[in-house]
Amino acid sequence: MVLFGGEAVADPAFAHLVHDLALLHGLGIRLVLVHGARPQIEARLRERGAALHYINGLRVTDDAALACVKEAAGTVRVEIEALLSMGLANSPMAGARIRVASGNYVTARPIGVRDGVDYCHTGIVRRIDAEAIRQRLGSGAIALIPPLGYSPTGEVFNLSASDLATSAAAALGADKLIMLVEGKGLTDGRAHPVPNLLPREVDELLQGRRKLPEDLRHALDGAVAACRAGVKRVHLLPRGMDGALLRELFTREGVGTLLSAEPYEETRTARIEDAGGVLKLLAPLEEKGVLVRRSRELLETEIDRFILVEREGMVIACAALYPYAAEAMGEIACLAVHPEYRNSGRGEALLQRVEAKARDQGIRRIFALSTQTSHWFLERGFRNAPIDALPMEKQELYNYRRNSKVFIKILD
Ligand SMILES: CC(C)(COP(=O)(O)OP(=O)(O)OC[C@H]1O[C@@H](n2cnc3c(N)ncnc32)[C@H](O)[C@@H]1OP(=O)(O)O)[C@@H](O)C(=O)NCCC(=O)NCCS
């Protein structure tokens, strides 16, 4: 799925972009194009002495504006179709005929009245006819979706191309959504492109104080929504860069910003800089009395005993192993999984990691003290044991008021 604004179509270099799209099509990539038409709409409104009004960042499409939207969308569509029909002289694809299928794939409804403002014919996507688009793609065509939606009452709505692309990519389960943005794309403080971002990092960026052009904000918003709706990769590319599309797809480093939905998750030994994340995970459980309170200082000195699961930069699970060498025993402590990530086997996987670590250290038996999680341990090979089965040092520290139960597991 490739999204580009009406600016791209107005640019004399648009033919290059279409050429690259045609090449991708020729390689057998199933392409859906979503285009905007804002400059074309605005030009028509200006000719008629009117303007497109934006209130709270949303456009208001009155009757006059809607007429311009229809005209502009129609004209842009024809221009794209014409260029795609041109044939690719001097290329291995010379003579290849590209079929373009535009259509009524989008059902929309009015945004309605918000804060007293009637947005008239500005709409939002209600449904995408993914099946119809798939059929066209299956028959070898490029699907082209204009920024318009139709309602069952026969009305036409003006849609934001970026919102439309996000919804369509999600509905189709697209492998990739490529958003060609105006300007330089997303750059860091030193004007270098930001190569990779996770949805959570985009949230932080959007909430942060950094000033970003409104269009880029909107694109990032859409990119995150698409990722969260299951699109595996979303690329933001600077539209003006010649060959950006092919360079992004076919060079390893790429030229734009890639947002990938696949969350990066890793299980590893904790480091000192993880202390804050571990504390954050444990604090609510300490408050509830499920875990024994630990100070930051203590946690920092003992951090290398922890194994943790990091997902998108956040600590979502941890467990610690405290060895008692004299007795060849070890305690599994601070076992915790973030509530949103429970019941997916992470607790069990951490237990296995702790057991493996214990075996490496020559530990023969591991034990756990628990008040509310007895059955979890019992179901994983632990057995109830008396307090005097604990290592001496641990017995001396046993808190009778807490009255935890003791569970021991013999490691094979
Ligand atoms: C116990 C805990 C670590 C398990 O993590 P998890 O990743 O959800 O565990 P898993 O996915 O491997 O196992 C899930 C199974 O354990 C069960 N389970 C979860 N908490 C349990 C509890 N307190 N007692 C008994 N069984 C429990 C679930 O019902 C599920 O079983 P099911 O699939 O048969 O329904 C997690 O629930 C947690 O952080 N709890 C709060 C902290 C805690 O109690 N720590 C132990 C301190 S000694």
Coordinates of C-alpha atoms and ligand atoms in Angstrom, one line a residue:
M1 CA 0.0 0.0 0.0
V2 CA 1.5 3.3 -1.0
L3 CA 0.1 6.7 0.1
F4 CA 1.0 9.9 -1.6
G5 CA -0.5 13.4 -1.4
G6 CA -1.9 15.5 -4.2
E7 CA 1.5 17.4 -4.0
A8 CA 3.2 14.4 -5.5
V9 CA 0.8 14.3 -8.4
A10 CA 1.3 18.0 -9.1
D11 CA 5.1 17.6 -9.1
P12 CA 6.7 17.3 -12.6
A13 CA 8.8 14.5 -11.1
F14 CA 5.6 12.5 -10.5
A15 CA 6.3 10.5 -13.7
H16 CA 9.4 9.1 -12.0
L17 CA 7.4 7.9 -9.0
V18 CA 4.9 6.3 -11.2
H19 CA 7.7 4.6 -13.2
D20 CA 9.0 3.1 -9.9
L21 CA 5.5 2.0 -9.0
A22 CA 5.2 0.3 -12.3
L23 CA 8.5 -1.5 -11.8
L24 CA 7.3 -2.8 -8.4
H25 CA 4.1 -4.0 -10.1
G26 CA 6.2 -5.7 -12.7
L27 CA 8.1 -7.5 -10.0
G28 CA 4.8 -9.0 -9.0
I29 CA 4.3 -6.9 -5.9
R30 CA 0.6 -6.3 -5.2
L31 CA 0.1 -2.6 -5.1
V32 CA -2.7 -0.5 -3.7
L33 CA -2.3 3.3 -4.2
V34 CA -4.0 5.8 -2.0
H35 CA -3.7 9.4 -3.1
G36 CA -4.6 12.8 -1.7
A37 CA -5.8 15.8 -3.7
R38 CA -5.4 18.8 -1.3
P39 CA -3.5 21.2 -3.5
Q40 CA -5.8 20.4 -6.4
I41 CA -8.9 21.0 -4.2
E42 CA -7.4 24.2 -2.9
A43 CA -6.6 25.5 -6.3
R44 CA -10.2 25.0 -7.5
L45 CA -11.6 26.7 -4.4
R46 CA -9.3 29.7 -5.0
E47 CA -10.5 30.0 -8.5
R48 CA -14.0 30.3 -7.1
G49 CA -12.9 32.7 -4.4
A50 CA -13.4 30.2 -1.6
A51 CA -11.1 28.4 0.7
L52 CA -10.9 25.1 2.6
H53 CA -11.5 25.8 6.2
Y54 CA -9.7 23.9 8.9
I55 CA -11.1 23.9 12.4
N56 CA -9.2 22.0 15.1
G57 CA -7.0 20.5 12.4
L58 CA -10.0 19.0 10.6
R59 CA -11.2 20.3 7.3
V60 CA -14.8 21.5 6.8
T61 CA -16.2 20.4 3.4
D62 CA -19.2 22.5 2.6
D63 CA -21.2 22.1 -0.7
A64 CA -18.8 24.3 -2.7
A65 CA -15.8 22.5 -1.4
L66 CA -17.3 19.1 -2.1
A67 CA -17.8 20.0 -5.7
C68 CA -14.1 20.9 -5.9
V69 CA -13.2 17.7 -4.1
K70 CA -15.0 15.6 -6.6
E71 CA -13.5 17.4 -9.5
A72 CA -10.0 17.3 -8.1
A73 CA -10.2 13.6 -7.1
G74 CA -11.4 12.8 -10.6
T75 CA -8.7 14.7 -12.3
V76 CA -6.0 13.3 -10.1
R77 CA -7.2 9.8 -10.8
V78 CA -7.2 10.4 -14.5
E79 CA -3.6 11.7 -14.4
I80 CA -2.4 8.7 -12.4
E81 CA -4.1 6.3 -14.8
A82 CA -2.7 8.1 -17.8
L83 CA 0.8 7.9 -16.4
L84 CA 0.4 4.2 -15.5
S85 CA -0.8 3.6 -19.0
M86 CA 2.3 5.1 -20.6
G87 CA 4.3 1.9 -20.9
L88 CA 7.9 1.7 -19.8
A89 CA 10.0 2.5 -22.8
N90 CA 13.7 1.6 -22.4
S91 CA 13.0 -0.8 -19.6
P92 CA 12.6 -4.5 -19.5
M93 CA 9.0 -3.8 -19.0
A94 CA 8.5 -2.0 -22.3
G95 CA 5.2 -2.9 -23.8
A96 CA 3.8 -4.3 -20.5
R97 CA 0.2 -3.2 -20.0
I98 CA -0.7 -2.1 -16.5
R99 CA -4.3 -2.3 -15.4
V100 CA -5.6 0.2 -12.9
A101 CA -8.7 -0.5 -10.9
S102 CA -10.3 2.4 -9.0
G103 CA -13.7 2.0 -7.5
N104 CA -16.2 2.4 -4.7
Y105 CA -14.2 0.5 -2.2
V106 CA -14.8 2.8 0.7
T107 CA -17.9 3.3 2.7
A108 CA -17.9 6.5 4.8
R109 CA -20.0 8.4 7.3
P110 CA -20.0 12.0 8.2
I111 CA -17.6 13.2 11.0
G112 CA -20.7 15.1 12.0
V113 CA -21.0 18.1 14.4
R114 CA -18.1 18.5 16.9
D115 CA -18.0 21.3 19.4
G116 CA -20.8 23.0 17.5
V117 CA -19.0 22.9 14.2
D118 CA -20.7 21.0 11.4
Y119 CA -18.0 19.4 9.2
C120 CA -20.6 18.8 6.5
H121 CA -19.2 16.5 3.8
T122 CA -16.0 15.6 5.6
G123 CA -16.2 12.0 6.4
I124 CA -14.5 9.1 8.2
V125 CA -14.0 5.6 7.0
R126 CA -16.7 3.2 8.0
R127 CA -15.8 0.2 6.0
I128 CA -13.3 -0.9 3.4
D129 CA -14.4 -3.5 0.9
A130 CA -11.2 -5.5 1.2
E131 CA -12.6 -8.4 -0.7
A132 CA -13.2 -6.3 -3.8
I133 CA -9.7 -4.8 -3.6
R134 CA -8.2 -8.3 -3.2
Q135 CA -10.1 -9.5 -6.3
R136 CA -8.7 -6.6 -8.4
L137 CA -5.2 -7.3 -7.1
G138 CA -5.7 -11.0 -7.7
S139 CA -6.5 -10.3 -11.3
G140 CA -3.2 -8.5 -11.7
A141 CA -4.4 -4.9 -11.5
I142 CA -3.0 -2.0 -9.4
A143 CA -5.8 -0.8 -7.1
L144 CA -6.2 3.0 -6.9
I145 CA -8.2 4.5 -4.0
P146 CA -9.1 8.2 -4.2
P147 CA -9.7 10.1 -0.9
L148 CA -13.5 9.8 -1.2
G149 CA -16.0 7.6 0.5
Y150 CA -19.6 6.8 -0.3
S151 CA -22.5 6.3 2.1
P152 CA -25.4 3.9 1.8
T153 CA -27.6 7.0 1.5
G154 CA -25.7 7.9 -1.7
E155 CA -23.7 10.8 -0.3
V156 CA -20.0 11.5 -1.1
F157 CA -17.5 12.3 1.6
N158 CA -14.2 13.9 1.6
L159 CA -11.7 11.8 3.5
S160 CA -8.2 12.3 4.8
A161 CA -5.9 10.3 2.5
S162 CA -3.7 9.4 5.4
D163 CA -6.6 8.1 7.5
L164 CA -7.9 6.2 4.5
A165 CA -4.6 4.6 3.8
T166 CA -4.3 3.5 7.5
S167 CA -7.8 1.9 7.5
A168 CA -7.3 0.3 4.1
A169 CA -3.9 -1.2 5.0
A170 CA -5.3 -2.6 8.2
A171 CA -8.4 -4.0 6.5
L172 CA -6.3 -5.6 3.8
G173 CA -3.7 -6.9 6.3
A174 CA -1.1 -5.2 4.1
D175 CA 2.5 -6.3 4.6
K176 CA 3.7 -2.8 4.2
L177 CA 2.2 0.7 4.2
I178 CA 4.5 3.2 2.6
M179 CA 3.6 6.9 3.3
L180 CA 5.3 9.4 1.1
V181 CA 5.4 12.5 3.1
E182 CA 6.2 16.1 2.2
G183 CA 9.5 17.7 3.3
K184 CA 12.4 15.7 4.7
G185 CA 10.5 13.1 6.5
L186 CA 11.3 12.4 10.2
T187 CA 14.7 13.6 11.2
D188 CA 16.6 13.8 14.5
G189 CA 18.0 17.0 16.1
R190 CA 20.9 17.0 13.6
A191 CA 18.7 16.6 10.5
H192 CA 19.6 12.9 10.0
P193 CA 16.7 10.7 9.1
V194 CA 15.5 8.5 12.0
P195 CA 15.8 5.0 10.6
N196 CA 13.7 2.9 13.0
L197 CA 10.9 3.6 15.5
L198 CA 8.6 1.5 17.6
P199 CA 5.0 2.6 18.0
R200 CA 5.6 3.3 21.7
E201 CA 8.5 5.6 20.7
V202 CA 6.3 7.5 18.3
D203 CA 3.7 8.0 21.1
E204 CA 6.5 9.6 23.2
L205 CA 7.6 11.7 20.3
L206 CA 4.1 13.0 19.6
Q207 CA 3.5 13.7 23.3
G208 CA 6.9 15.4 23.6
R209 CA 7.6 19.0 23.1
R210 CA 9.3 18.8 19.8
K211 CA 7.6 20.8 17.1
L212 CA 6.7 18.7 14.1
P213 CA 4.9 19.8 11.0
E214 CA 1.2 19.1 11.2
D215 CA 1.2 16.7 8.2
L216 CA 4.1 14.7 9.6
R217 CA 2.3 14.4 13.0
H218 CA -0.8 13.2 11.2
A219 CA 1.2 10.7 9.2
L220 CA 3.0 9.4 12.3
D221 CA -0.4 9.1 14.1
G222 CA -1.7 7.0 11.1
A223 CA 1.5 5.0 11.0
V224 CA 1.2 4.0 14.6
A225 CA -2.5 3.2 14.2
A226 CA -1.7 1.0 11.2
C227 CA 1.0 -0.8 13.1
R228 CA -1.3 -1.4 16.0
A229 CA -4.0 -2.7 13.7
G230 CA -1.6 -5.4 12.4
V231 CA 0.3 -3.8 9.4
K232 CA 3.7 -5.3 9.9
R233 CA 5.8 -2.4 8.6
V234 CA 5.1 1.2 7.9
H235 CA 7.6 3.3 6.1
L236 CA 7.7 7.1 6.1
L237 CA 9.6 8.4 3.1
P238 CA 10.5 11.9 2.0
R239 CA 8.4 12.1 -1.2
G240 CA 10.8 14.6 -2.9
M241 CA 13.8 12.3 -2.9
D242 CA 14.3 10.8 -6.3
G243 CA 14.1 7.0 -6.1
A244 CA 13.1 7.0 -2.4
L245 CA 10.7 4.2 -2.9
L246 CA 13.1 1.8 -4.5
R247 CA 16.0 2.8 -2.3
E248 CA 13.9 2.1 0.8
L249 CA 12.7 -1.2 -0.4
F250 CA 15.9 -2.5 -2.0
T251 CA 18.8 -1.1 0.1
R252 CA 19.6 -2.4 3.5
E253 CA 19.8 1.0 5.2
G254 CA 16.9 2.5 3.4
V255 CA 16.2 6.3 3.3
G256 CA 13.2 6.8 5.5
T257 CA 11.8 5.8 8.8
L258 CA 10.6 2.3 9.4
L259 CA 8.0 1.6 12.1
S260 CA 7.7 -2.1 12.7
A261 CA 4.8 -3.6 14.6
E262 CA 6.8 -6.7 15.6
P263 CA 7.7 -5.8 19.1
Y264 CA 11.2 -6.4 20.0
E265 CA 11.3 -8.7 23.0
E266 CA 14.3 -10.1 24.7
T267 CA 15.0 -12.2 27.8
R268 CA 18.4 -11.3 29.4
T269 CA 20.3 -10.8 32.6
A270 CA 19.5 -7.4 34.1
R271 CA 22.0 -4.5 34.2
I272 CA 22.3 -1.6 36.6
E273 CA 20.3 0.7 34.2
D274 CA 17.4 -1.7 34.5
A275 CA 16.9 -1.1 38.2
G276 CA 14.2 1.6 37.5
G277 CA 12.2 -0.6 35.2
V278 CA 12.3 -3.6 37.6
L279 CA 11.2 -1.4 40.5
K280 CA 8.3 -0.1 38.4
L281 CA 7.2 -3.6 37.7
L282 CA 7.6 -4.8 41.3
A283 CA 6.1 -1.7 43.1
P284 CA 2.4 -2.5 42.6
L285 CA 3.0 -6.1 43.7
E286 CA 4.9 -5.0 46.8
E287 CA 2.0 -2.6 47.6
K288 CA -0.4 -5.5 47.5
G289 CA 1.8 -7.6 49.7
V290 CA 2.4 -10.2 47.0
L291 CA 6.1 -9.5 47.0
V292 CA 8.5 -8.4 49.8
R293 CA 9.5 -4.7 49.5
R294 CA 13.0 -4.1 48.3
S295 CA 14.8 -0.7 48.4
R296 CA 16.4 0.7 45.2
E297 CA 19.8 0.4 46.8
L298 CA 19.4 -3.3 47.6
L299 CA 18.0 -3.9 44.1
E300 CA 20.9 -2.1 42.5
T301 CA 23.5 -4.2 44.4
E302 CA 21.7 -7.4 43.5
I303 CA 20.7 -6.5 40.0
D304 CA 22.9 -9.1 38.3
R305 CA 20.8 -11.9 40.0
F306 CA 17.8 -10.8 38.0
I307 CA 16.7 -12.1 34.6
L308 CA 14.2 -9.9 32.8
V309 CA 12.1 -9.7 29.8
E310 CA 12.3 -6.5 27.9
R311 CA 9.7 -5.6 25.4
E312 CA 9.9 -2.4 23.3
G313 CA 12.3 -1.0 25.9
M314 CA 10.0 -1.8 28.9
V315 CA 10.7 -4.4 31.6
I316 CA 7.6 -6.6 31.5
A317 CA 8.7 -9.6 33.5
C318 CA 11.5 -10.5 35.9
A319 CA 12.8 -13.2 38.3
A320 CA 15.9 -13.4 40.5
L321 CA 18.0 -16.3 41.7
Y322 CA 19.7 -16.0 45.1
P323 CA 22.2 -18.8 45.5
Y324 CA 23.0 -20.5 48.9
A325 CA 26.2 -22.3 48.0
A326 CA 26.7 -24.2 51.2
E327 CA 23.4 -26.1 50.8
A328 CA 23.6 -26.2 46.9
M329 CA 20.2 -24.4 47.0
G330 CA 18.9 -21.3 45.3
E331 CA 15.9 -19.1 45.9
I332 CA 13.7 -18.0 43.0
A333 CA 12.4 -14.6 44.1
C334 CA 10.7 -11.5 42.7
L335 CA 9.0 -13.5 40.0
A336 CA 6.6 -11.1 38.3
V337 CA 5.0 -10.6 35.0
H338 CA 3.3 -7.3 34.0
P339 CA -0.5 -7.8 34.3
E340 CA -1.0 -7.0 30.6
Y341 CA 1.4 -9.8 29.5
R342 CA 0.3 -12.6 31.8
N343 CA -0.9 -16.1 30.8
S344 CA 1.3 -16.3 27.8
G345 CA 3.9 -18.5 29.3
R346 CA 6.4 -15.8 30.2
G347 CA 6.3 -16.8 33.9
E348 CA 7.0 -20.4 33.0
A349 CA 9.8 -19.4 30.5
L350 CA 11.5 -17.3 33.2
L351 CA 11.3 -20.1 35.7
Q352 CA 13.1 -22.3 33.1
R353 CA 15.8 -19.7 32.7
V354 CA 16.2 -19.5 36.4
E355 CA 16.5 -23.3 36.7
A356 CA 19.1 -23.4 33.9
K357 CA 21.1 -20.7 35.6
A358 CA 20.8 -22.6 38.9
R359 CA 22.1 -25.8 37.3
D360 CA 25.0 -23.9 35.8
Q361 CA 25.9 -22.8 39.3
G362 CA 25.8 -26.3 40.7
I363 CA 22.5 -25.7 42.5
R364 CA 20.5 -28.9 43.1
R365 CA 17.3 -27.6 44.6
I366 CA 15.5 -24.3 44.2
F367 CA 12.9 -22.9 46.5
A368 CA 10.3 -20.2 46.5
L369 CA 8.5 -18.5 49.4
S370 CA 4.9 -17.6 48.4
T371 CA 1.7 -16.3 49.9
Q372 CA -0.6 -16.1 47.0
T373 CA 1.0 -18.1 44.2
S374 CA 1.3 -21.6 45.7
H375 CA -0.6 -23.4 43.0
W376 CA 1.5 -21.9 40.3
F377 CA 4.6 -23.4 41.8
L378 CA 2.9 -26.7 42.7
E379 CA 1.9 -27.1 39.1
R380 CA 5.5 -26.7 38.0
G381 CA 7.2 -29.4 40.0
F382 CA 7.6 -27.7 43.3
R383 CA 6.5 -29.4 46.6
N384 CA 5.4 -28.0 49.9
A385 CA 8.2 -28.1 52.5
P386 CA 8.7 -27.1 56.1
I387 CA 10.6 -24.0 57.1
D388 CA 13.5 -26.0 58.4
A389 CA 14.1 -27.3 54.9
L390 CA 15.4 -23.9 53.9
P391 CA 19.1 -22.9 54.1
M392 CA 20.1 -21.8 57.6
E393 CA 20.7 -18.2 56.6
K394 CA 17.2 -18.0 55.1
Q395 CA 15.5 -19.7 58.1
E396 CA 17.0 -17.0 60.4
L397 CA 15.4 -14.3 58.2
Y398 CA 12.1 -16.1 57.8
N399 CA 9.2 -13.6 58.6
Y400 CA 6.7 -15.4 60.7
R401 CA 4.2 -12.5 60.4
R402 CA 4.2 -12.9 56.6
N403 CA 3.7 -16.6 57.0
S404 CA 4.8 -17.5 53.5
K405 CA 4.6 -21.1 52.4
V406 CA 7.8 -22.9 51.3
F407 CA 8.1 -24.7 48.0
I408 CA 11.0 -26.7 46.9
K409 CA 11.9 -28.3 43.5
I410 CA 14.6 -30.7 42.9
L411 CA 16.5 -30.0 39.7
D412 CA 17.3 -33.0 37.6
Ligands
LIG1 C1 2.7 -15.9 38.8 C2 3.0 -15.1 37.5 C3 4.5 -14.8 37.6 C4 2.8 -16.0 36.3 O1 3.2 -15.4 35.1 P1 2.5 -15.7 33.7 O2 3.4 -15.3 32.7 O3 1.1 -15.3 33.7 O4 2.6 -17.3 33.8 P2 2.3 -18.4 32.7 O5 1.8 -17.8 31.5 O6 3.6 -19.2 32.6 O7 1.3 -19.3 33.5 C5 -0.1 -19.0 33.5 C6 -0.8 -19.9 34.3 O8 -0.6 -19.7 35.7 C7 -1.8 -19.5 36.4 N1 -1.7 -18.6 37.5 C8 -1.4 -17.3 37.4 N2 -1.3 -16.8 38.7 C9 -1.5 -17.8 39.5 C10 -1.6 -17.9 40.9 N3 -1.4 -16.8 41.7 N4 -1.9 -19.1 41.5 C11 -2.1 -20.1 40.7 N5 -2.0 -20.1 39.4 C12 -1.8 -18.9 38.8 C13 -2.8 -19.0 35.3 O9 -4.1 -19.2 35.6 C14 -2.3 -19.8 34.1 O10 -2.8 -21.1 34.2 P3 -3.9 -21.6 33.1 O11 -3.3 -21.3 31.8 O12 -3.9 -23.1 33.4 O13 -5.1 -20.9 33.4 C15 2.2 -13.8 37.4 O14 0.9 -14.1 37.5 C16 2.5 -12.7 38.4 O15 3.4 -11.9 38.1 N6 1.9 -12.7 39.5 C17 2.1 -11.8 40.5 C18 3.4 -11.9 41.2 C19 3.5 -13.2 41.9 O16 2.6 -13.8 42.5 N7 4.8 -13.7 42.0 C20 5.2 -14.9 42.7 C21 5.7 -14.4 44.0 S1 6.3 -15.7 44.9

